[in-house]
Structures are given as C-alpha cells and as structure tokens.
mmCIF file with all atom_site columns, C-alpha atoms and ligand atoms in Angstrom:
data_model
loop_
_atom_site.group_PDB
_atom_site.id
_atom_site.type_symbol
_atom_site.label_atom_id
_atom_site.label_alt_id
_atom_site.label_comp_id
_atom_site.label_asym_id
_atom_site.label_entity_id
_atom_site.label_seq_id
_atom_site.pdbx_PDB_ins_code
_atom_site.Cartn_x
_atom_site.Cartn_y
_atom_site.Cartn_z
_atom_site.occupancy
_atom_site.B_iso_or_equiv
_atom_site.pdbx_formal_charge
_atom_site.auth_seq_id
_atom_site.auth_comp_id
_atom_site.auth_asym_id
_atom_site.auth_atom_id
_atom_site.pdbx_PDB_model_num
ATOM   1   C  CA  . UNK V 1 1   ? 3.811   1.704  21.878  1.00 71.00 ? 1   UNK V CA  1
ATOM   2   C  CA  . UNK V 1 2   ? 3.243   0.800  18.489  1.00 90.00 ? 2   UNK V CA  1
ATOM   3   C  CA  . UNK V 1 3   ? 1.081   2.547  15.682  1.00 95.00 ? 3   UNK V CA  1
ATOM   4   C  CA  . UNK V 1 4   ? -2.330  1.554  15.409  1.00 97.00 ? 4   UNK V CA  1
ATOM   5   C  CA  . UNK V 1 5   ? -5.085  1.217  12.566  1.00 98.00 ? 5   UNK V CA  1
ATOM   6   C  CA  . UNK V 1 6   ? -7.943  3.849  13.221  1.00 98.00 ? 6   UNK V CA  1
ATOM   7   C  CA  . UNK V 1 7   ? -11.254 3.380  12.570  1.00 98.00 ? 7   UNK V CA  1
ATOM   8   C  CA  . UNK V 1 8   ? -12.219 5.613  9.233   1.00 98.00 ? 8   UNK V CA  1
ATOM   9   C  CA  . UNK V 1 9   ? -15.010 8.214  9.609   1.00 98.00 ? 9   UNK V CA  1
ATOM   10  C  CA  . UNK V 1 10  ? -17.504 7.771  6.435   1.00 97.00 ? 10  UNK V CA  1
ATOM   11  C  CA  . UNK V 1 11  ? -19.624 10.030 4.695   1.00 96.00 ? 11  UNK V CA  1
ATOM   12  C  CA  . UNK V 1 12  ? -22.041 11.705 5.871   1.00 94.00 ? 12  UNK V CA  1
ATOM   13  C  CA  . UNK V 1 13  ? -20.049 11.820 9.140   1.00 97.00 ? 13  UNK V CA  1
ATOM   14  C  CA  . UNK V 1 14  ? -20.446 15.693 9.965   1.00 97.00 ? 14  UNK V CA  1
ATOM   15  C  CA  . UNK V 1 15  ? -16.531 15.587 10.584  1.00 98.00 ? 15  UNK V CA  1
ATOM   16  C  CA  . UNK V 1 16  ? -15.804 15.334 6.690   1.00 98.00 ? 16  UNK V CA  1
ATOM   17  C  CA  . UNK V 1 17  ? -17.887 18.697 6.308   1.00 97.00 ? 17  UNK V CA  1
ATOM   18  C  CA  . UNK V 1 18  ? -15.855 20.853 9.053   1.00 98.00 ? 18  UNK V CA  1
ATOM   19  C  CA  . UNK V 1 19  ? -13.317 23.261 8.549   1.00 98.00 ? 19  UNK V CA  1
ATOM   20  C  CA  . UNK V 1 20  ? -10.170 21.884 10.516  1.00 98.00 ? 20  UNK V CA  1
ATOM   21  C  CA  . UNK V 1 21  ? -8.044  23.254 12.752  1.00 98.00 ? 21  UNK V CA  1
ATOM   22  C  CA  . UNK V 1 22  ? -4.478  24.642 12.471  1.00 98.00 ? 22  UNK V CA  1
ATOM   23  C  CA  . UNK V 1 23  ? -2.197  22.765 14.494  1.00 98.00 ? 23  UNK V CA  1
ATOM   24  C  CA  . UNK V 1 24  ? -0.012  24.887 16.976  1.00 97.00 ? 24  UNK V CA  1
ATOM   25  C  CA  . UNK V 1 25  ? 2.176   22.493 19.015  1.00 95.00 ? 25  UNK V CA  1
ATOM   26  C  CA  . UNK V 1 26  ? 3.326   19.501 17.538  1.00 95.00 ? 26  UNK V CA  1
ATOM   27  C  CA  . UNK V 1 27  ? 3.153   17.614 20.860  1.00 96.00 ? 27  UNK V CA  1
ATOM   28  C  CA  . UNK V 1 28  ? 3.246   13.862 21.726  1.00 96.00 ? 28  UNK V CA  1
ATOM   29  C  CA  . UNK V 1 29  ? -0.623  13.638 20.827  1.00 97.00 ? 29  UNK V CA  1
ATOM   30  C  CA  . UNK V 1 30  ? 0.564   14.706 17.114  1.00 97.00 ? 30  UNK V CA  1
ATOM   31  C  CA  . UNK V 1 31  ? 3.394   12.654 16.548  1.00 97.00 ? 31  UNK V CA  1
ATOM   32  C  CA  . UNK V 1 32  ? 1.613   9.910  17.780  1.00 97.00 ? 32  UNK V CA  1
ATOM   33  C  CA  . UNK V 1 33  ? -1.455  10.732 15.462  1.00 98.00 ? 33  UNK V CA  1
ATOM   34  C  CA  . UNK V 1 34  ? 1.340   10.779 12.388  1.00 98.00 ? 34  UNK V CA  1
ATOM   35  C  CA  . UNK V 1 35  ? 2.383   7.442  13.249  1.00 98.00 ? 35  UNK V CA  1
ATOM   36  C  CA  . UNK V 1 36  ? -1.791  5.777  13.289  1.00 98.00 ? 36  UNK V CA  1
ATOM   37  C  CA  . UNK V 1 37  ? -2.311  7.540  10.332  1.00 98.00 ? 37  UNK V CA  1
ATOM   38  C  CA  . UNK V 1 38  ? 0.221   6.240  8.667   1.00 98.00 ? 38  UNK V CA  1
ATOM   39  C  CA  . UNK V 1 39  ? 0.055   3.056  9.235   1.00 98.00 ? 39  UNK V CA  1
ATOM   40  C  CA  . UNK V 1 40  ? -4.231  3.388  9.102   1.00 98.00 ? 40  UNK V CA  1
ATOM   41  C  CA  . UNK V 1 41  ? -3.274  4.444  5.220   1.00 98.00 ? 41  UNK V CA  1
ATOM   42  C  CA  . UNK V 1 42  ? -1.161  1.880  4.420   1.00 97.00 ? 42  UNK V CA  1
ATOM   43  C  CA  . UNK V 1 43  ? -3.294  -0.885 5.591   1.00 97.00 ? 43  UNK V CA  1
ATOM   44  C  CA  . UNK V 1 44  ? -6.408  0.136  3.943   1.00 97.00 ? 44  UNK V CA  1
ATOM   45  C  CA  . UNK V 1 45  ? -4.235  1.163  0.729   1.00 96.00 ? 45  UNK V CA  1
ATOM   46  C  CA  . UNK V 1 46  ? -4.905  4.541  0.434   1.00 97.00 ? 46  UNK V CA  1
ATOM   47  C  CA  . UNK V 1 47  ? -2.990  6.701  -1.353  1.00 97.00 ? 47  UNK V CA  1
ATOM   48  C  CA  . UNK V 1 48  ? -3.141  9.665  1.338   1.00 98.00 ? 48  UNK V CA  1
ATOM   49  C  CA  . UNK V 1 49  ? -5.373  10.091 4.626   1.00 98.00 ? 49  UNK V CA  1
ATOM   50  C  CA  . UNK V 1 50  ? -6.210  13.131 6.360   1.00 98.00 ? 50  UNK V CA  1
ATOM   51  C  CA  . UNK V 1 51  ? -7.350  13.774 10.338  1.00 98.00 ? 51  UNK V CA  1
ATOM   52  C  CA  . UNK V 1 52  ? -10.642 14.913 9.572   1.00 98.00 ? 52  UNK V CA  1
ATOM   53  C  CA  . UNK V 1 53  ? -11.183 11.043 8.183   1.00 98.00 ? 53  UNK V CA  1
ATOM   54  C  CA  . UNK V 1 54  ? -9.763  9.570  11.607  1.00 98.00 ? 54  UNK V CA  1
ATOM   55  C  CA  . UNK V 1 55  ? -12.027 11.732 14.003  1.00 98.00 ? 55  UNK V CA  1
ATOM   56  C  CA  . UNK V 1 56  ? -9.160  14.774 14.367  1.00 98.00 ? 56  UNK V CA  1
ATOM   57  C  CA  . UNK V 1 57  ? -10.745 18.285 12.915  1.00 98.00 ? 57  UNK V CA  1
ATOM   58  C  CA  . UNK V 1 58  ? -6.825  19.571 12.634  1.00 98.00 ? 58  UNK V CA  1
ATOM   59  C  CA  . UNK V 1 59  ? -4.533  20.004 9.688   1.00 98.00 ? 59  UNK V CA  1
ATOM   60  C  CA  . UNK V 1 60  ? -2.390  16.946 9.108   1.00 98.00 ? 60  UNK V CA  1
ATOM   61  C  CA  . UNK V 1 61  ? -2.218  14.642 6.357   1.00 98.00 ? 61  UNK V CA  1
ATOM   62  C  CA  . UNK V 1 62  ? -0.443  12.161 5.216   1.00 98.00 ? 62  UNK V CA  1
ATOM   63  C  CA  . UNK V 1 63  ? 0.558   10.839 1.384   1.00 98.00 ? 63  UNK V CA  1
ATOM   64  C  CA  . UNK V 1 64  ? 1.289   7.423  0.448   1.00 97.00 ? 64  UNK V CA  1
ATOM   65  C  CA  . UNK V 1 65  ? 4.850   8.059  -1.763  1.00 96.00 ? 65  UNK V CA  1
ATOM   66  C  CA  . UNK V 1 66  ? 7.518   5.586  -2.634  1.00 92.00 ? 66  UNK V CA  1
ATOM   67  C  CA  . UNK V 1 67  ? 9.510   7.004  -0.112  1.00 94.00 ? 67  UNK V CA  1
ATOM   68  C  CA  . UNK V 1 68  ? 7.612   5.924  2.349   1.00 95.00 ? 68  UNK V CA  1
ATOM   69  C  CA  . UNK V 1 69  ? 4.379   7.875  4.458   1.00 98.00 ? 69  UNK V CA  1
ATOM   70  C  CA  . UNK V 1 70  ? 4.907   11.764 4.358   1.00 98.00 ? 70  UNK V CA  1
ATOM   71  C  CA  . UNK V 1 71  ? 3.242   13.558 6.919   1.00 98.00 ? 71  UNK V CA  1
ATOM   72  C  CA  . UNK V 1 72  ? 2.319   17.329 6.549   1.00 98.00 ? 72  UNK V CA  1
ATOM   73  C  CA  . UNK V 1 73  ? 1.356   19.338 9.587   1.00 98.00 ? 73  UNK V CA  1
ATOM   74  C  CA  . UNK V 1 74  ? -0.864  22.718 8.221   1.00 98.00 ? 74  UNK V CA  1
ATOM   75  C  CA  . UNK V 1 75  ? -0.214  22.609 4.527   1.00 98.00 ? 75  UNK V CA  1
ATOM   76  C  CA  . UNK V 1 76  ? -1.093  25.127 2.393   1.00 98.00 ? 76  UNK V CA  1
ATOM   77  C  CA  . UNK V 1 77  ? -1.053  24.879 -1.430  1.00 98.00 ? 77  UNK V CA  1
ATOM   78  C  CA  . UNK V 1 78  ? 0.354   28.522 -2.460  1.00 98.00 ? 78  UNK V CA  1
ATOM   79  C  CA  . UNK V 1 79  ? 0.323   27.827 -6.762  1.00 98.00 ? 79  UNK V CA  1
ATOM   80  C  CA  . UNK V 1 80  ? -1.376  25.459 -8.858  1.00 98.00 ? 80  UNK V CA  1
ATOM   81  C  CA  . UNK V 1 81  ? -1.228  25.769 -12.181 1.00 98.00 ? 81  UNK V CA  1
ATOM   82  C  CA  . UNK V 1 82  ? -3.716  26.643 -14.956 1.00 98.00 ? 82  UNK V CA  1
ATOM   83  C  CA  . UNK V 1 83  ? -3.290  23.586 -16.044 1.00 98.00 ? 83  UNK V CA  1
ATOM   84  C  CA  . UNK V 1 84  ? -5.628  21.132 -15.126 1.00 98.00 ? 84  UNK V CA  1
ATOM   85  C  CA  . UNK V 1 85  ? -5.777  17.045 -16.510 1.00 97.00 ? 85  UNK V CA  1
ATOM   86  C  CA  . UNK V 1 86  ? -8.750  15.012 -14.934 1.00 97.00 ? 86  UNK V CA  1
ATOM   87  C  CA  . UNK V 1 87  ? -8.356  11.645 -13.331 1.00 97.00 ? 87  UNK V CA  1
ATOM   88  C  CA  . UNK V 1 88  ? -10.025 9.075  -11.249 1.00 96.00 ? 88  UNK V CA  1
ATOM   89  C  CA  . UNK V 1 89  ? -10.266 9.265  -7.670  1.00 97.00 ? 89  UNK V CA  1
ATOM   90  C  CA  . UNK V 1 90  ? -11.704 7.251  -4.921  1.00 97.00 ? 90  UNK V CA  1
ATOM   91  C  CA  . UNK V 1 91  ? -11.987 8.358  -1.116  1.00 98.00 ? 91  UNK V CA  1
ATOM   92  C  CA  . UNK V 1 92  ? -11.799 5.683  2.207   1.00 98.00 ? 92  UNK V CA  1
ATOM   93  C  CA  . UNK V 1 93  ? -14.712 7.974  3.200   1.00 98.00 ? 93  UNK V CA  1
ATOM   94  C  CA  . UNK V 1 94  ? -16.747 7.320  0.453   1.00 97.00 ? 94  UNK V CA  1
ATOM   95  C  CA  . UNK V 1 95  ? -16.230 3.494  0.156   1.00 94.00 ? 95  UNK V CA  1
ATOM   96  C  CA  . UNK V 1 96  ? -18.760 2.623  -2.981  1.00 86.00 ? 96  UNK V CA  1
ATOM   97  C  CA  . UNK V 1 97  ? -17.323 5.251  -5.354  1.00 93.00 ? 97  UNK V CA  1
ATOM   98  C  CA  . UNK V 1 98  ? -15.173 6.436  -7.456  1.00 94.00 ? 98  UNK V CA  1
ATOM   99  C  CA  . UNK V 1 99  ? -14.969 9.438  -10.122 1.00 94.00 ? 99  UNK V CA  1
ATOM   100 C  CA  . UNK V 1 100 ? -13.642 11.630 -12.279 1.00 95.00 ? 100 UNK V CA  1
ATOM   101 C  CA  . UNK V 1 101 ? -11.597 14.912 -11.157 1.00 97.00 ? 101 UNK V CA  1
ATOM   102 C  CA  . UNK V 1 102 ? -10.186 17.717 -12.763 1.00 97.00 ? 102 UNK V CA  1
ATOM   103 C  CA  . UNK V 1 103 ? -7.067  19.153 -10.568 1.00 98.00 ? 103 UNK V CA  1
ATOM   104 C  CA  . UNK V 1 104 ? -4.208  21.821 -11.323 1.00 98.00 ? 104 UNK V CA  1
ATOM   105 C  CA  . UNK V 1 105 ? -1.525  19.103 -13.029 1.00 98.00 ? 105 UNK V CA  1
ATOM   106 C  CA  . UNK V 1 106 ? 1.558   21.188 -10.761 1.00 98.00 ? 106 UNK V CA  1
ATOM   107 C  CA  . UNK V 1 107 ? 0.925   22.585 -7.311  1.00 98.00 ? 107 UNK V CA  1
ATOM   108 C  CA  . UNK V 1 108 ? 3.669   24.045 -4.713  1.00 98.00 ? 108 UNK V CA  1
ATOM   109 C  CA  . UNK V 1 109 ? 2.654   23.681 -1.404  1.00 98.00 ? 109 UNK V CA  1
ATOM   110 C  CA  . UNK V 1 110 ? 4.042   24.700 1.802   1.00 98.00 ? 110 UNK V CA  1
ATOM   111 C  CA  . UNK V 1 111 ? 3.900   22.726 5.436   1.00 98.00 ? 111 UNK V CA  1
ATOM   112 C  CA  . UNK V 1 112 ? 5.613   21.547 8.408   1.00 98.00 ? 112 UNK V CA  1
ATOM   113 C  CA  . UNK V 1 113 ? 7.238   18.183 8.509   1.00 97.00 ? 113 UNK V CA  1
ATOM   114 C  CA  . UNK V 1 114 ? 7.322   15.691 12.213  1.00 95.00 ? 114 UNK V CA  1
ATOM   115 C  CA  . UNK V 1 115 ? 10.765  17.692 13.155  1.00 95.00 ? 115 UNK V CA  1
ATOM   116 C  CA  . UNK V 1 116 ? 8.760   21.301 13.261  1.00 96.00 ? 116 UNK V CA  1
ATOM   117 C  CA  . UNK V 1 117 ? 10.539  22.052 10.080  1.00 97.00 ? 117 UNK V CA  1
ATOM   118 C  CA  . UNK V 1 118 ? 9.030   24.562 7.481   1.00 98.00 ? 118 UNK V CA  1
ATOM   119 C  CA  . UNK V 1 119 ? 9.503   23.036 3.685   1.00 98.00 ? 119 UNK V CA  1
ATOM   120 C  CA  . UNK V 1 120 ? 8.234   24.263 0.320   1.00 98.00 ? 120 UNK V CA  1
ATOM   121 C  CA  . UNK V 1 121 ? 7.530   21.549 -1.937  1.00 97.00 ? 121 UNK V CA  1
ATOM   122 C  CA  . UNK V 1 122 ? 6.620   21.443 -5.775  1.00 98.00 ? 122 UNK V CA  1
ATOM   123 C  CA  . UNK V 1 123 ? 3.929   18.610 -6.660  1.00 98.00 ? 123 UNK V CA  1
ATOM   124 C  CA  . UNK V 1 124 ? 3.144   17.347 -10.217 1.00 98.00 ? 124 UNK V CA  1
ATOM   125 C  CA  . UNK V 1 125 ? 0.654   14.615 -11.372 1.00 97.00 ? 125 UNK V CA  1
ATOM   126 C  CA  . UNK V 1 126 ? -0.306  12.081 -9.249  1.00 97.00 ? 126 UNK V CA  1
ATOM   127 C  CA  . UNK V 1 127 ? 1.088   12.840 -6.091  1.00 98.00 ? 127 UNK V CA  1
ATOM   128 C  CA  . UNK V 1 128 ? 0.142   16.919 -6.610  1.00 98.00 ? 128 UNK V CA  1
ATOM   129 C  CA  . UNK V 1 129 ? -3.502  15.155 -7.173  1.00 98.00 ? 129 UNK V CA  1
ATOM   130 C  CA  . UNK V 1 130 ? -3.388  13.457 -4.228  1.00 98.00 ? 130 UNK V CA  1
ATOM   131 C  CA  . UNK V 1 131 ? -2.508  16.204 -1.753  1.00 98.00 ? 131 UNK V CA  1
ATOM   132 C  CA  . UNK V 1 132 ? -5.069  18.780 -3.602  1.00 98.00 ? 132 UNK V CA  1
ATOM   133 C  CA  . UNK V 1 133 ? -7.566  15.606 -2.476  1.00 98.00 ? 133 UNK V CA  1
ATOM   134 C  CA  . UNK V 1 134 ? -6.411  15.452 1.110   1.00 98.00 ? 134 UNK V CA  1
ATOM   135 C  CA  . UNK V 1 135 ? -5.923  19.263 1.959   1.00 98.00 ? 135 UNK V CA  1
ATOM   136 C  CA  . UNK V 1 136 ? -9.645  19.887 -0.002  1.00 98.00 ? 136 UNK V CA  1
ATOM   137 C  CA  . UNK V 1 137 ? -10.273 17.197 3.290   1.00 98.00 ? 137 UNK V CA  1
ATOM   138 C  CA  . UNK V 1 138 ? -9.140  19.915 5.977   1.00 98.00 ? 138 UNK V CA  1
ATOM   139 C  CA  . UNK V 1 139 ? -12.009 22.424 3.977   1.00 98.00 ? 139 UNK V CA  1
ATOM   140 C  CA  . UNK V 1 140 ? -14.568 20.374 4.454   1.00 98.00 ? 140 UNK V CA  1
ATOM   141 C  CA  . UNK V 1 141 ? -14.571 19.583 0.553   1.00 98.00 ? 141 UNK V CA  1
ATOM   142 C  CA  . UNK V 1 142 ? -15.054 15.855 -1.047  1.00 97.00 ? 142 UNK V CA  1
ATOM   143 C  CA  . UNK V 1 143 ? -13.689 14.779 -4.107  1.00 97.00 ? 143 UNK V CA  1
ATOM   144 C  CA  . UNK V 1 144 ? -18.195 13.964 -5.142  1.00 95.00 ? 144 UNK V CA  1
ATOM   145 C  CA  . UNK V 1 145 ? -18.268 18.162 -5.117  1.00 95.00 ? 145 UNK V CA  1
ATOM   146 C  CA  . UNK V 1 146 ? -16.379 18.168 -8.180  1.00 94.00 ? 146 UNK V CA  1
ATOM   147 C  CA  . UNK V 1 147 ? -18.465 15.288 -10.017 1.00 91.00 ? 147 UNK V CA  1
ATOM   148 C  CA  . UNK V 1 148 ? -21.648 16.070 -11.646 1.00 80.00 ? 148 UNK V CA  1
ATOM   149 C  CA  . UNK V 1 149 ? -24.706 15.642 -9.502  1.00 74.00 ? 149 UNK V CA  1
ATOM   150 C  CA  . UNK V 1 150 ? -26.637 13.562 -12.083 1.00 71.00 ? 150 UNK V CA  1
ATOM   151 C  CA  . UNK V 1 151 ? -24.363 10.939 -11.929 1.00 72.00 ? 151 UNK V CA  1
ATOM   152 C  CA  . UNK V 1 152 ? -24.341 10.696 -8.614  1.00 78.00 ? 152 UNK V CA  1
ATOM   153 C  CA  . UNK V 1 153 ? -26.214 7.412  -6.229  1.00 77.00 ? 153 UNK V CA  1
ATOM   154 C  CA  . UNK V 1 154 ? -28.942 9.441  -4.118  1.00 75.00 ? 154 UNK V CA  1
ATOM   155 C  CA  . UNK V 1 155 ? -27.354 8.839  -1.066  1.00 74.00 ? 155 UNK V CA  1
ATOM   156 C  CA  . UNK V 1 156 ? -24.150 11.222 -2.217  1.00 76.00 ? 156 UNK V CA  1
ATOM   157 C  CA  . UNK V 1 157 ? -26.592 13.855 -3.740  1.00 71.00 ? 157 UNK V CA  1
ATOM   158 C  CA  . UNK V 1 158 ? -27.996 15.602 -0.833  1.00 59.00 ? 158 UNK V CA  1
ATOM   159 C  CA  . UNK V 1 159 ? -25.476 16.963 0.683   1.00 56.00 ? 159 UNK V CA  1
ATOM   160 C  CA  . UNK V 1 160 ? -22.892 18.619 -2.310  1.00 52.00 ? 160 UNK V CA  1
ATOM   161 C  CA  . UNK V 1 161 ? -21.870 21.473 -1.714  1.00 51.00 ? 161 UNK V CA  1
ATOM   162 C  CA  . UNK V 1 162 ? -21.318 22.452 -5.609  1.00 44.00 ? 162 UNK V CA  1
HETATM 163 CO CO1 . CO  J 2 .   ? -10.420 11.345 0.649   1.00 86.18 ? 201 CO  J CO1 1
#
C-alpha cells in the first residue's frame, strides 16, 4: 500500500497540548505512520511534522532535509547551546501565523531511526531549529509560547502556556 496524506490536527485541537508517548515497538503501525507522515510533510511543504499534528500522541517526527524525509522515533535533545539566534517560524497547526523564535543555534540530539537503530546526531541552524520546533510538539509546546502575547490575534491568546 502506498503512503497517504493525513489530515493535520489544528490548534486548539487538545492533541497539540498533550504530552506524547514514548514509542516501545516499532511495529508495522509505526513504519507505516513514518511513511504518511512523510509524505503528509512533503505535500503540504512543511519543513518537519510531528504525530501529535496527525492524531498520534507518540514520539515520532519527521524533518524535511535535502536528503530526503528523516524520521526520528523518541528523540531527545541532550545539549543545546547557549547560544541562541531568533528566526521565523510557521506551524501546519497554526495555519494564519507566523513569528519570531529564539532557539539554541547547535543542539545534539539522540533517537532511533526506521531500522531500531540508536544514533546521536549534532544539529546547527536551520535544521537544529526545526527539530527543537517538532520535539517542543511531543511536550505539548507551540512555537506562539515563545512569541509575546501582545502581538498575538485573540484567538492564539487564550490558551499560552508562557
Ligand atoms: Co509545528
């Protein structure tokens, strides 16, 4: 069967405010969810997607690279660096905005890849941004929490958590 685009679960959808899951079998349900994902990301041209924003509370996302979609099965970002740079981020969750973010400039992150294997990756700029974005997902956190209330539309307001 071939991968499928999934419907995308926008805000306030209570699913974008859970804590997710650790995954502990990467079964035929998984590898199958890697494959919609992907392809889910790629047609709406996002530059990562993860679960929680497809309807699965588990730890998985997925980053748009030029290498092609990289899945990562419970990732866990174990440095970033003092460092921080801001830069503009949008959300297919959050479909009418976009804003400003501060993140650590170099991260080092640890996951599982589709074969069950364990690799330690180092992350700078924009592709560190992006999986601080998507893992902050699998914490129930939005890229909005970061962005001054103020400046926010109403609808986005109520429900920051910082
Ligand atoms: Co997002």
């Amino acid at each position: 069967m071939s991968a499928k685009i999934l419907p995308i679960k926008i805000y306030p959808d209570k699913i974008l405010r859970q804590k997710a899951a650790k995954i502990n079998r990467l079964d035929k349900k998984i590898q199958r969810l890697i494959l919609d994902m992907g392809k889910t990301m790629l047609a709406k041209e996002g530059a990562g997607l993860a679960a929680p924003q497809v309807g699965e509370s588990i730890r998985l996302i997925v980053v748009n690279t030029k290498n092609g979609v990289l899945a990562m099965i419970n990732p866990k970002i174990t440095r970033r660096s003092w460092s921080k740079e801001p830069g503009e981020e949008g959300c297919l969750s959050l479909p009418d905005i976009i804003g400003q973010v501060k993140r650590s400039k170099k991260i080092k992150v640890i996951y599982y890849n589709e074969d069950n294997k364990q690799i330690k990756l180092s992350a700078a700029g924009l592709f560190a941004r992006v999986i601080q974005h998507e893992v902050d997902h699998l914490n129930g956190v939005l890229f909005i929490d970061y962005l001054k209330k103020k400046g926010l539309p109403a609808k986005f307001r109520e429900q920051t958590l910082r």
